[in-house]
Short mmCIF file of C-alpha atoms in Angstrom, two decimals:
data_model
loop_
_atom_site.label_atom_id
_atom_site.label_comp_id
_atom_site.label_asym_id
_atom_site.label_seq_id
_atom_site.Cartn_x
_atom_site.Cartn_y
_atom_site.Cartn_z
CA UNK A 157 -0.05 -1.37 32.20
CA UNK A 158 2.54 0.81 30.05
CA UNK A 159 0.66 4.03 28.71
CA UNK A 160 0.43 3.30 24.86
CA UNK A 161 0.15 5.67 22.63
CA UNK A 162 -1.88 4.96 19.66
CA UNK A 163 -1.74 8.09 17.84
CA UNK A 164 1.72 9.69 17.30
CA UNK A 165 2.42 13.49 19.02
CA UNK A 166 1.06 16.69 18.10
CA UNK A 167 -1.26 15.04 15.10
CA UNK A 168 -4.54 16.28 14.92
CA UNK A 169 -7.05 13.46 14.12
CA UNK A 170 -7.22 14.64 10.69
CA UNK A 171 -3.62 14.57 9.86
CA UNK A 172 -3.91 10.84 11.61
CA UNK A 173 -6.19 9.82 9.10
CA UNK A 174 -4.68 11.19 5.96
CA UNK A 175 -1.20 9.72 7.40
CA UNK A 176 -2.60 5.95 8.02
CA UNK A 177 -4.93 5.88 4.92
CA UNK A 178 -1.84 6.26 2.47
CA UNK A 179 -1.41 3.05 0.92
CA UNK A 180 2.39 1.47 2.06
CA UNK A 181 4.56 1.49 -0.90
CA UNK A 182 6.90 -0.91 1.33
CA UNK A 183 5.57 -3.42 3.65
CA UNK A 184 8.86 -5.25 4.16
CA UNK A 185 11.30 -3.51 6.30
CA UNK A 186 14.55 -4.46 7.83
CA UNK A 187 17.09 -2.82 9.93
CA UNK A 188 20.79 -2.42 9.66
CA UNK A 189 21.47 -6.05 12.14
CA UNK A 190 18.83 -8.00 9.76
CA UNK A 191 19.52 -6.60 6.90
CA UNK A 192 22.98 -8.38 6.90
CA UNK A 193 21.09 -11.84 7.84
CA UNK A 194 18.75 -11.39 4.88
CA UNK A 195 15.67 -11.08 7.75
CA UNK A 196 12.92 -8.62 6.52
CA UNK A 197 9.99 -7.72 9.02
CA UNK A 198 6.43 -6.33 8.79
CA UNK A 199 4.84 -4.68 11.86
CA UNK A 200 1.61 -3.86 13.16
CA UNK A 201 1.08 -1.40 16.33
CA UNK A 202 1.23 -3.56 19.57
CA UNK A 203 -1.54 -3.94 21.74
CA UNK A 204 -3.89 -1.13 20.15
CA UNK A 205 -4.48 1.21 17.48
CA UNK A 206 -6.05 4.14 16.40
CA UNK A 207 -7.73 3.11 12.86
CA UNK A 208 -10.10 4.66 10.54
CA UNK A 209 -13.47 2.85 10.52
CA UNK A 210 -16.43 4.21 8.83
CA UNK A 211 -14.90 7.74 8.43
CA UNK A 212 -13.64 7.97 11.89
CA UNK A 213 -10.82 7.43 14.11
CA UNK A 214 -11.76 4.37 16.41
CA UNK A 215 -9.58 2.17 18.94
CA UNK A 216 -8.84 -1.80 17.72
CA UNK A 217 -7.13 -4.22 19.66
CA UNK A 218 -4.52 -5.56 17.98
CA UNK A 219 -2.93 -8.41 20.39
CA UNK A 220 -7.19 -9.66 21.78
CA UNK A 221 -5.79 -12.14 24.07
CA UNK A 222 -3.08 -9.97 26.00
CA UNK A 223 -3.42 -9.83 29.79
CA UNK A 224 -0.39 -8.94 31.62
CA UNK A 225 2.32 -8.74 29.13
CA UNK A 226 1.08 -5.71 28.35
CA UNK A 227 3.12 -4.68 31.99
CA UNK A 228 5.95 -4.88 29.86
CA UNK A 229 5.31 -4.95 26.72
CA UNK A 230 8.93 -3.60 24.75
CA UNK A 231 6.71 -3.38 21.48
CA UNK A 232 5.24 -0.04 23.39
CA UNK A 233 8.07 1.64 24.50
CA UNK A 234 11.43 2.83 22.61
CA UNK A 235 11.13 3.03 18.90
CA UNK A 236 8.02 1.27 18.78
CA UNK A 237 6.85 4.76 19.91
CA UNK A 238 8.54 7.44 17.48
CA UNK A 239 6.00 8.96 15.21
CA UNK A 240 7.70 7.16 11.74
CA UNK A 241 7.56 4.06 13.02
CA UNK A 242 3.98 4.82 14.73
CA UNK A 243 2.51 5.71 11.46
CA UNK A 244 4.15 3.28 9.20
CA UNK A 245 2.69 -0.07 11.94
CA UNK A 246 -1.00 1.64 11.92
CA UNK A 247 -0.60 2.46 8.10
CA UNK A 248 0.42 -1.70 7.25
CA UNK A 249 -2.73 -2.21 9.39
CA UNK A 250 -5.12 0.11 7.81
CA UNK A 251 -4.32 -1.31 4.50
CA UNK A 252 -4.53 -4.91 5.85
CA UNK A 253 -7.84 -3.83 7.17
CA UNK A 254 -9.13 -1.58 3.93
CA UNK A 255 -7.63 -4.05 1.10
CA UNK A 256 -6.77 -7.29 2.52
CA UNK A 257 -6.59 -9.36 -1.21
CA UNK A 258 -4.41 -6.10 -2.45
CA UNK A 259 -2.02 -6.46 0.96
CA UNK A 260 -1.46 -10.28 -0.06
CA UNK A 261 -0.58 -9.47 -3.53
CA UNK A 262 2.00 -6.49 -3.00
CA UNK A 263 3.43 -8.77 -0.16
CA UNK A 264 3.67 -11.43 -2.72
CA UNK A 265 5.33 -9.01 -5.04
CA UNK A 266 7.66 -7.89 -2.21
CA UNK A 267 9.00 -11.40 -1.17
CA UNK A 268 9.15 -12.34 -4.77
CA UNK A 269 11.48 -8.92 -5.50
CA UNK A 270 14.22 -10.03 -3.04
CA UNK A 271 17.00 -11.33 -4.09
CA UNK A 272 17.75 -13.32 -0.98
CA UNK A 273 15.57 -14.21 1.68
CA UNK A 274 16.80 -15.74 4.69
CA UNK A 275 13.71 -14.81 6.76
CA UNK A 276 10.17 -12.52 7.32
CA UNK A 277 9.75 -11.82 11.11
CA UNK A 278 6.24 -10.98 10.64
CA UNK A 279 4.47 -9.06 13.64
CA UNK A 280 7.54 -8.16 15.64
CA UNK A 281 5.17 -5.58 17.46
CA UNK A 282 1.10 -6.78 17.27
CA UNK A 283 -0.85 -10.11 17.27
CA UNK A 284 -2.86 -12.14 14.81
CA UNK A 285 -6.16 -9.96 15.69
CA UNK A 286 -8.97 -12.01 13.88
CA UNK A 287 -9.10 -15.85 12.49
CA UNK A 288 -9.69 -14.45 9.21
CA UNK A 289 -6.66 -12.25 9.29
CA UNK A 290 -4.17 -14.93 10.84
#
């Protein structure tokens, strides 16, 4: 299995938690290619993450059913990894986690504010991790 990282370089575990527990003031994203195409995404980390839960930093699964993709897994290498992008997955997480009615209705808002949609690629890195969240 690739060695995943879950929480980004030279963080302590209390910059970690102040980092993840900010609520997103995006959760859409895009990139230069989809941004032309009018395709917005929102990510969670792949395979695991470091979340808060009762006060503390503690390890979640976040694709439950993976067996060997994990071998190569491109979700845990290349950007996937950077600290920014890191932080930003586990943060849409935390707050999917912490205030899942408030994460509907600011993704509501979000899709609503766009002027053109063509597409949300939702989970580009991460899995449906519960029935109740899918």
């Amino acid at each position: 299995m690739l060695k995943y990282r879950s929480i980004a370089k030279a963080m302590t575990s209390n910059q970690w938690k102040s980092a993840i527990t900010k609520r997103p003031v995006k959760l859409l994203a895009s990139n230069e290619k989809l941004a032309k195409a009018n395709i917005h995404q929102f990510s969670i980390p792949a395979a695991q993450a470091s979340i808060i839960k009762d006060g503390e930093v503690s390890k979640m699964k976040t694709c439950p059913q993976a067996g060997a993709c994990l071998n190569f897994c491109y979700a845990q290498v290349g950007s996937y990894a950077f600290k920014a992008s890191l932080v930003a997955h586990t943060r849409n997480l935390q707050f999917v986690l912490d205030l899942p009615f408030d994460f509907a209705d600011q993704m509501i808002r979000e899709i609503q504010g766009k002027r053109k949609v063509h597409a949300i690629r939702i989970h580009d890195s991460g899995d449906f991790f519960s029935r109740a969240y899918f």
